Short mmCIF file of C-alpha atoms in Angstrom, two decimals:
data_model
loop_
_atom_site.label_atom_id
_atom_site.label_comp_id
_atom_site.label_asym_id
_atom_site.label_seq_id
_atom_site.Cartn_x
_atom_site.Cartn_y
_atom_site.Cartn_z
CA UNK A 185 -27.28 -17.89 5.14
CA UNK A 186 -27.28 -14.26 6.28
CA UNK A 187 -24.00 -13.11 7.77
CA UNK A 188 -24.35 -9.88 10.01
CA UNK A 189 -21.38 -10.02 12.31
CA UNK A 190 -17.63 -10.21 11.13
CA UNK A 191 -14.72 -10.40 13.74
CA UNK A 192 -11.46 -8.32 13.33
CA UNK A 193 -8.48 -9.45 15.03
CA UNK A 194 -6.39 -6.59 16.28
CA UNK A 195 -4.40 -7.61 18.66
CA UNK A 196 -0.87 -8.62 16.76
CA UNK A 197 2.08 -6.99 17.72
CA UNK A 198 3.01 -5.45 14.04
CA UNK A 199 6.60 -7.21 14.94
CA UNK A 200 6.70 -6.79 10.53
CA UNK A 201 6.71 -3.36 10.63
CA UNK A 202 8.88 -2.68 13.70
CA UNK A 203 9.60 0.60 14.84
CA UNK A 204 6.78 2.23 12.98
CA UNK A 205 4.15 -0.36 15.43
CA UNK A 206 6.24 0.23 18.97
CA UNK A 207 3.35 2.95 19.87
CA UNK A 208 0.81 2.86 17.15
CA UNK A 209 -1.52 0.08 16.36
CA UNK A 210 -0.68 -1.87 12.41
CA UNK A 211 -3.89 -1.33 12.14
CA UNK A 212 -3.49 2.33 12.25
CA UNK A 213 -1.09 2.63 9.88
CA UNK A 214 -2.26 4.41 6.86
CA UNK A 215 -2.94 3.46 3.07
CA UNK A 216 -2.92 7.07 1.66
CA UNK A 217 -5.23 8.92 4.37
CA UNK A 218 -7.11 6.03 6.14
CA UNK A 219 -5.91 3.64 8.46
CA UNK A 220 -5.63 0.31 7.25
CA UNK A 221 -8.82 -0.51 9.77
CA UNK A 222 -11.26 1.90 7.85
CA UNK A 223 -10.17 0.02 4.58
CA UNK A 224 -11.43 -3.40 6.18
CA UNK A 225 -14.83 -1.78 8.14
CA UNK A 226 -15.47 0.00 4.58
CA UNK A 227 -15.13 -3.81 2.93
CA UNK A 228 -17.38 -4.90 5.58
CA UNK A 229 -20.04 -2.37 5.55
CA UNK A 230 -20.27 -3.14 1.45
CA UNK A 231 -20.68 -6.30 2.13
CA UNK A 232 -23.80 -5.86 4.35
CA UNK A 233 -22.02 -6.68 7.71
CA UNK A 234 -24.17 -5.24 10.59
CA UNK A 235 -22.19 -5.84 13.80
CA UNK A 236 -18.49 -5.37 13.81
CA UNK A 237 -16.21 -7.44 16.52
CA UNK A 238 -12.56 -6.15 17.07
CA UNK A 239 -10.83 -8.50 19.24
CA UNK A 240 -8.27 -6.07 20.71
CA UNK A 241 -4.86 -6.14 23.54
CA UNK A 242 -3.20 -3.57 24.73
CA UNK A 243 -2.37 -0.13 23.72
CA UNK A 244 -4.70 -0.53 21.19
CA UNK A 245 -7.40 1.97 22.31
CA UNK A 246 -6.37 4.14 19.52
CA UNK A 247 -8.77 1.75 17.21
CA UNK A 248 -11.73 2.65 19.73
CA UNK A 249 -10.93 6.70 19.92
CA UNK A 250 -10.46 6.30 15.73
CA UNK A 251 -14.55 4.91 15.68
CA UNK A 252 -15.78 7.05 18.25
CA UNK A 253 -17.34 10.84 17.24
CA UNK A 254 -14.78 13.58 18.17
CA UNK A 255 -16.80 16.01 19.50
CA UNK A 256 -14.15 18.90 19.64
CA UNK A 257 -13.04 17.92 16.05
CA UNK A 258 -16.74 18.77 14.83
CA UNK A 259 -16.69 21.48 16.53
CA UNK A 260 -13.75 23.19 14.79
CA UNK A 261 -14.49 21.87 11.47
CA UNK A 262 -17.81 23.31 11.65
CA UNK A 263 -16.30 27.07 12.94
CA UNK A 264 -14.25 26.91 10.16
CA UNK A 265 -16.74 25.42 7.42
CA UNK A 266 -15.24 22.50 6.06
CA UNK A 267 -18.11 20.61 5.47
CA UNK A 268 -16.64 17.78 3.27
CA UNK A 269 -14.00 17.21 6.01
CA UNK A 270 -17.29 16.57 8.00
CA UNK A 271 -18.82 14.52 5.67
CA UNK A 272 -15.61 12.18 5.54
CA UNK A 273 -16.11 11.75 9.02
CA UNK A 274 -20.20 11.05 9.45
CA UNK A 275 -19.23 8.45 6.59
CA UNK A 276 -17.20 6.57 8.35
CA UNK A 277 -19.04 7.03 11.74
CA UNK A 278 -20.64 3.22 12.45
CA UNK A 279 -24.19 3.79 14.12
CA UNK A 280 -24.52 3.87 17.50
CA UNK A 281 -24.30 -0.40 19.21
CA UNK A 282 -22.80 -1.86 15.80
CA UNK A 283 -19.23 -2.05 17.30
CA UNK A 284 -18.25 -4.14 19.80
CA UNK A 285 -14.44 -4.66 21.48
CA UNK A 286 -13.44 -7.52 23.87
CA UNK A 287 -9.73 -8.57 24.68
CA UNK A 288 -7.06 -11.44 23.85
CA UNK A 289 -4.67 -11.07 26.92
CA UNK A 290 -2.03 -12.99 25.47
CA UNK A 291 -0.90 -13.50 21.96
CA UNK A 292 -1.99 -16.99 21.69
CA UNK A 293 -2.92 -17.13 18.09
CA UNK A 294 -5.79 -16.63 15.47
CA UNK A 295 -7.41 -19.15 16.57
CA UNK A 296 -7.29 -18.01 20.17
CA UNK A 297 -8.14 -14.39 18.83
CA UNK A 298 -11.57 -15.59 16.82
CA UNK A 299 -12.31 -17.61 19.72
CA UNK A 300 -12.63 -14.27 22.15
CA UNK A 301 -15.48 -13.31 20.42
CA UNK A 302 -17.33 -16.11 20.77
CA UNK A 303 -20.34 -14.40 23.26
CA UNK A 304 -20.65 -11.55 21.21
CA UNK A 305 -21.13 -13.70 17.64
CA UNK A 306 -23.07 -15.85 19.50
CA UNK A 307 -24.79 -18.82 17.25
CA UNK A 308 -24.58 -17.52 13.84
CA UNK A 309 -22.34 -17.74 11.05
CA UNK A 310 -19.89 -14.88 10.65
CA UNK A 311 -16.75 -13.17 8.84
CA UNK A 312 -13.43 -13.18 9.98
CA UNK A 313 -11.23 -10.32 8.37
CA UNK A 314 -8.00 -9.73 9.04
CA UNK A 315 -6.85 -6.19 9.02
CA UNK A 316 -3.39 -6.61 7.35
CA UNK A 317 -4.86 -7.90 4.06
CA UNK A 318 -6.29 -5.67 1.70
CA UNK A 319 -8.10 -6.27 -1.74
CA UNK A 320 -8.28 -3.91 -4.50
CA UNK A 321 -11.59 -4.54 -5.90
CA UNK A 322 -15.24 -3.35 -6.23
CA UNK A 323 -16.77 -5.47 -5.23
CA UNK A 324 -14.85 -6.27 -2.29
CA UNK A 325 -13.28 -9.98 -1.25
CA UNK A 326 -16.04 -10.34 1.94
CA UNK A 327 -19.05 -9.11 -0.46
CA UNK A 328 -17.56 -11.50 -3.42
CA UNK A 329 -17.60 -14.53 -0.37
CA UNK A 330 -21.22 -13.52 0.83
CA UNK A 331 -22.38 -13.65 -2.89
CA UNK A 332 -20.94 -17.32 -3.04
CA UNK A 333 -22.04 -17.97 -0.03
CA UNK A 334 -25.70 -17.18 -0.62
CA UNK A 335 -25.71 -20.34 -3.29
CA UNK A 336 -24.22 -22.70 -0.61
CA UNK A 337 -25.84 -25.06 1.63
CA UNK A 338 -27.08 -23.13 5.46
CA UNK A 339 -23.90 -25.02 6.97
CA UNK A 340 -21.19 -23.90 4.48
CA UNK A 341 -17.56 -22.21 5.69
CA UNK A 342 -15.93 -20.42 3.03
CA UNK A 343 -12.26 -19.19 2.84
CA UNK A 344 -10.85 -16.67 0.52
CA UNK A 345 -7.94 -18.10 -1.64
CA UNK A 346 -5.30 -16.84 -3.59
CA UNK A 347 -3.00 -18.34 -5.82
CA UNK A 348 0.97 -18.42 -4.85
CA UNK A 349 4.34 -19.59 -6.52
CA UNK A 350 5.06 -23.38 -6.02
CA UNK A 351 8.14 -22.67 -4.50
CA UNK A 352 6.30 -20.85 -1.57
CA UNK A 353 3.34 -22.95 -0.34
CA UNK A 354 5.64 -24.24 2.26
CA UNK A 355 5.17 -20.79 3.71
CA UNK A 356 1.21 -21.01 3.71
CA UNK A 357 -1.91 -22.34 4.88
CA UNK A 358 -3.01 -24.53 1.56
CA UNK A 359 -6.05 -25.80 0.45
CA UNK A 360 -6.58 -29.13 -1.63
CA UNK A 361 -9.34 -28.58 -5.10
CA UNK A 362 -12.33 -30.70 -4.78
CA UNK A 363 -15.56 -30.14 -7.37
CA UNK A 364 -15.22 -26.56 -8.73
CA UNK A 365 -17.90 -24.03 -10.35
CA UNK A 366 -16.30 -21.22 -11.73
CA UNK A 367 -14.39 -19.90 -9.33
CA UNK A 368 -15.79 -21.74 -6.36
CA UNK A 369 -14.81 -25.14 -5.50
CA UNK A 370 -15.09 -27.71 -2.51
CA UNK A 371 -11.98 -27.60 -0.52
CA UNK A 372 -10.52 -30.91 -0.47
CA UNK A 373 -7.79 -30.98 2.97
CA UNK A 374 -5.91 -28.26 4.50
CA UNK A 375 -2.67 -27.97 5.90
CA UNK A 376 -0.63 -25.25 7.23
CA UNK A 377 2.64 -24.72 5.63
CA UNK A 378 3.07 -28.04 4.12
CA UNK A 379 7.03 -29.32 3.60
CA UNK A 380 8.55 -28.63 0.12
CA UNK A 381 6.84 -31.01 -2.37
CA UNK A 382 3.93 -31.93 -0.66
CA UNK A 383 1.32 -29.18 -1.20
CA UNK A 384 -2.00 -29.85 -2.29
CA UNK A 385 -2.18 -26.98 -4.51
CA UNK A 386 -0.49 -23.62 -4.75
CA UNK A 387 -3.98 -21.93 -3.40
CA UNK A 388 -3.07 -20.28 -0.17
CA UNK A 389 -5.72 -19.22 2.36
CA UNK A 390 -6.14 -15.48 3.12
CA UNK A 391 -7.38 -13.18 5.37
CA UNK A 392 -11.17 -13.64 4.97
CA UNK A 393 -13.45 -16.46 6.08
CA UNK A 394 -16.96 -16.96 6.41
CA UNK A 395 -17.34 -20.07 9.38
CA UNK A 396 -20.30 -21.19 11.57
CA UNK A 397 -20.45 -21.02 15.31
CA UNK A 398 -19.61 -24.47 15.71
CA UNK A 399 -15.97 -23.77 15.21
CA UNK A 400 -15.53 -21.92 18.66
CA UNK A 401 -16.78 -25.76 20.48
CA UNK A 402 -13.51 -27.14 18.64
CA UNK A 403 -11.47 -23.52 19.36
CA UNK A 404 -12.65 -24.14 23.10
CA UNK A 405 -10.27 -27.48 23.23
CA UNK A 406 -8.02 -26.76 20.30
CA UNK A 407 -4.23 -27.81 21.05
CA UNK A 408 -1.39 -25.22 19.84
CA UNK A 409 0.23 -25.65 16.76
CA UNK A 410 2.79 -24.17 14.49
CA UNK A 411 4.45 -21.45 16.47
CA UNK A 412 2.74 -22.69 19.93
CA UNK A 413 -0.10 -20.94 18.64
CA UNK A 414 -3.79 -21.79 18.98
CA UNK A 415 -4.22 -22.45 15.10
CA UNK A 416 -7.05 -21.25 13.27
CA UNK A 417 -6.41 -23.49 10.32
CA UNK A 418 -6.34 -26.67 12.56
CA UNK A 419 -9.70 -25.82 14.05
CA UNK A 420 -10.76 -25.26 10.14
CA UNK A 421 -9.76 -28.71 9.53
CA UNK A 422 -11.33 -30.43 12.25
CA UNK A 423 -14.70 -28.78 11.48
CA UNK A 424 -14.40 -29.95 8.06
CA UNK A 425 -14.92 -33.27 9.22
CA UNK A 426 -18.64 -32.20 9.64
CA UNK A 427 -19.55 -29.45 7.74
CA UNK A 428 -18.86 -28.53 4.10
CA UNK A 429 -15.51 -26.03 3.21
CA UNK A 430 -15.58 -24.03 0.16
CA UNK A 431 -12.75 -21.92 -1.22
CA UNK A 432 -13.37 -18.92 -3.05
CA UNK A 433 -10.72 -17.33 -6.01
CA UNK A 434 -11.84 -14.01 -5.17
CA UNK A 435 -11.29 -11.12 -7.93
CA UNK A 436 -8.60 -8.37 -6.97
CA UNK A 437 -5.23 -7.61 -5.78
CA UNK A 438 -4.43 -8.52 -2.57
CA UNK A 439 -1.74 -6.60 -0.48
CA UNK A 440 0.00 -8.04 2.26
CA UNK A 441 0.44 -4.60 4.22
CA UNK A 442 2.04 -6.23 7.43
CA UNK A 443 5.21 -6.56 5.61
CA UNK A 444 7.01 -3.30 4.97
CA UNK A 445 7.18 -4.26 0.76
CA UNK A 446 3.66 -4.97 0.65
CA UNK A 447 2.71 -1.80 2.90
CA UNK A 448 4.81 0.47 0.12
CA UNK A 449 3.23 -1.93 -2.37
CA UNK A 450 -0.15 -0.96 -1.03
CA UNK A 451 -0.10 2.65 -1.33
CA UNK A 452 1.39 2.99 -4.28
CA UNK A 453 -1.46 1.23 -5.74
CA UNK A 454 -4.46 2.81 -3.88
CA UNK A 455 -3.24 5.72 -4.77
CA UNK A 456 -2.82 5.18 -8.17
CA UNK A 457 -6.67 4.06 -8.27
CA UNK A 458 -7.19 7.61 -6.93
CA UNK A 459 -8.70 9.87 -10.04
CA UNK A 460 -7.50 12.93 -7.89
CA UNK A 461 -4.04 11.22 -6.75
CA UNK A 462 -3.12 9.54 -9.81
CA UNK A 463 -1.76 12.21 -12.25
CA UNK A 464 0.46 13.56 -9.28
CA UNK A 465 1.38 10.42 -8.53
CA UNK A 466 2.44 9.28 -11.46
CA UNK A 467 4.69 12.71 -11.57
CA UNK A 468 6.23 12.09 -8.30
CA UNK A 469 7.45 8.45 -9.54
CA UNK A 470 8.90 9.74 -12.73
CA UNK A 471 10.98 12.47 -10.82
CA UNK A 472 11.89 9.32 -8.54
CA UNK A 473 12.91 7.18 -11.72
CA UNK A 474 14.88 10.00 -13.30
CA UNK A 475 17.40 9.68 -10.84
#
């Protein structure tokens, strides 16, 4: 099962992380000195994605400008000879067709959002990454999923899980434990914030998800759910009453940086896993702590 496409839905609000998203994209916001976005692409690119689908609304052209070349930024790098500025930049430059944008005109949803990019996917599995969730790992949570995947049957959805406190799964999408290898197992029901007490597990699903194209013929008809939304998790379910789900207990720490704890949270530990940042880091918090 070769996976060369992965969708990014971009077009939330930020409504988290209000005022700092009135004018700038969440996905903007930085970790340290990249944008949350570059964090995800980077994930993406290490995981052998090809083709990379941002599902975008408005004011978010910023995203577009941020992967296109910057001609007059070259050119005064270059006067001025900072060639590892320019090196940071041709890194992160995607080759010329891999990126594609289309629109969600209304904030219907996830579901709604992966379903936008149906044309472009087309009729092949692909990733779904959402740019608020980061992992701190190498490998990455998408190239940990493909590795799974690539032991799975050709018609196999996967879903990156994480486990929460019992007290909480009412406040996430949760995933019932079929057969397990290691830390792969066959998901066994879903449900999307189950009442108090009736949770399947405590594994939550996250922001990754590998899923064939057959998902977008039940996205195409797919009544809204919790929060009048079009659901992604209720299309996951009814799909699974064909085709095989598998969860994944991916290796890392995940940071939920669309909350404004988990965004702090975040680059307090990317930076700390910064040789160059850590020793000055670990300074700054101990003048911090000392009063």
């Amino acid at each position: 099962m070769k996976i060369r496409k992965a969708v990014f839905p971009v077009a939330g609000l930020g409504t988290r992380v209000l005022p700092a998203t009135k004018a700038m994209p969440k996905e903007m916001l930085t970790i340290v000195d990249k944008p949350l976005i570059q964090y995800v692409v980077d994930e993406a690119k290490e995981a052998g994605i090809e083709h990379f689908v941002f599902v975008t609304g408005r004011n978010k052209g910023v995203i577009e400008d941020h992967f296109d070349r910057m001609y007059e930024l070259d050119a005064t790098l270059s006067a001025r000879g900072k060639k590892a500025e320019m090196e940071i930049l041709a890194r992160d430059q995607p080759e010329a067709g891999a990126i594609s944008f289309t629109r969600q005109q209304a904030p219907l949803g996830l579901g709604h959002a992966v379903w936008c990019a149906r044309d472009i996917v087309g009729d092949e599995p692909f990733a779904v990454v959402l740019p608020d969730e980061l992992v701190l790992h190498t490998p990455g949570c998408l190239a940990q999923m493909i590795e799974a995947a690539s032991k799975l049957g050709a018609k196999s959805n996967l879903i990156a899980v994480e486990a929460v406190p019992d007290e909480l799964t009412h406040q996430y999408g949760i995933c019932g434990v079929g057969k397990r290898n290691g830390r792969v197992f066959e998901v066994d029901g879903m449900v999307e914030k189950p009442a108090k007490g009736t949770a399947p597990s405590n594994l939550s699903i996250t922001g990754r998800y590998i899923l064939q194209p057959e998902i977008f013929r039940i996205l195409e008809t797919q009544e809204r759910g919790a929060g009048g939304e079009i659901q992604l998790t209720d299309a996951m379910i009814g799909l699974s009453k064909t085709q095989k789900f598998y969860g994944v207990e991916f290796e890392g720490e995940r940071h939920d940086c669309g909350s404004k704890a988990g965004f702090l949270r975040a680059n307090i530990a990317f930076g700390m896993a910064r040789p160059e940042l850590r020793e000055g880091l670990r300074a700054e918090m101990k003048k911090y702590s000392a009063h």
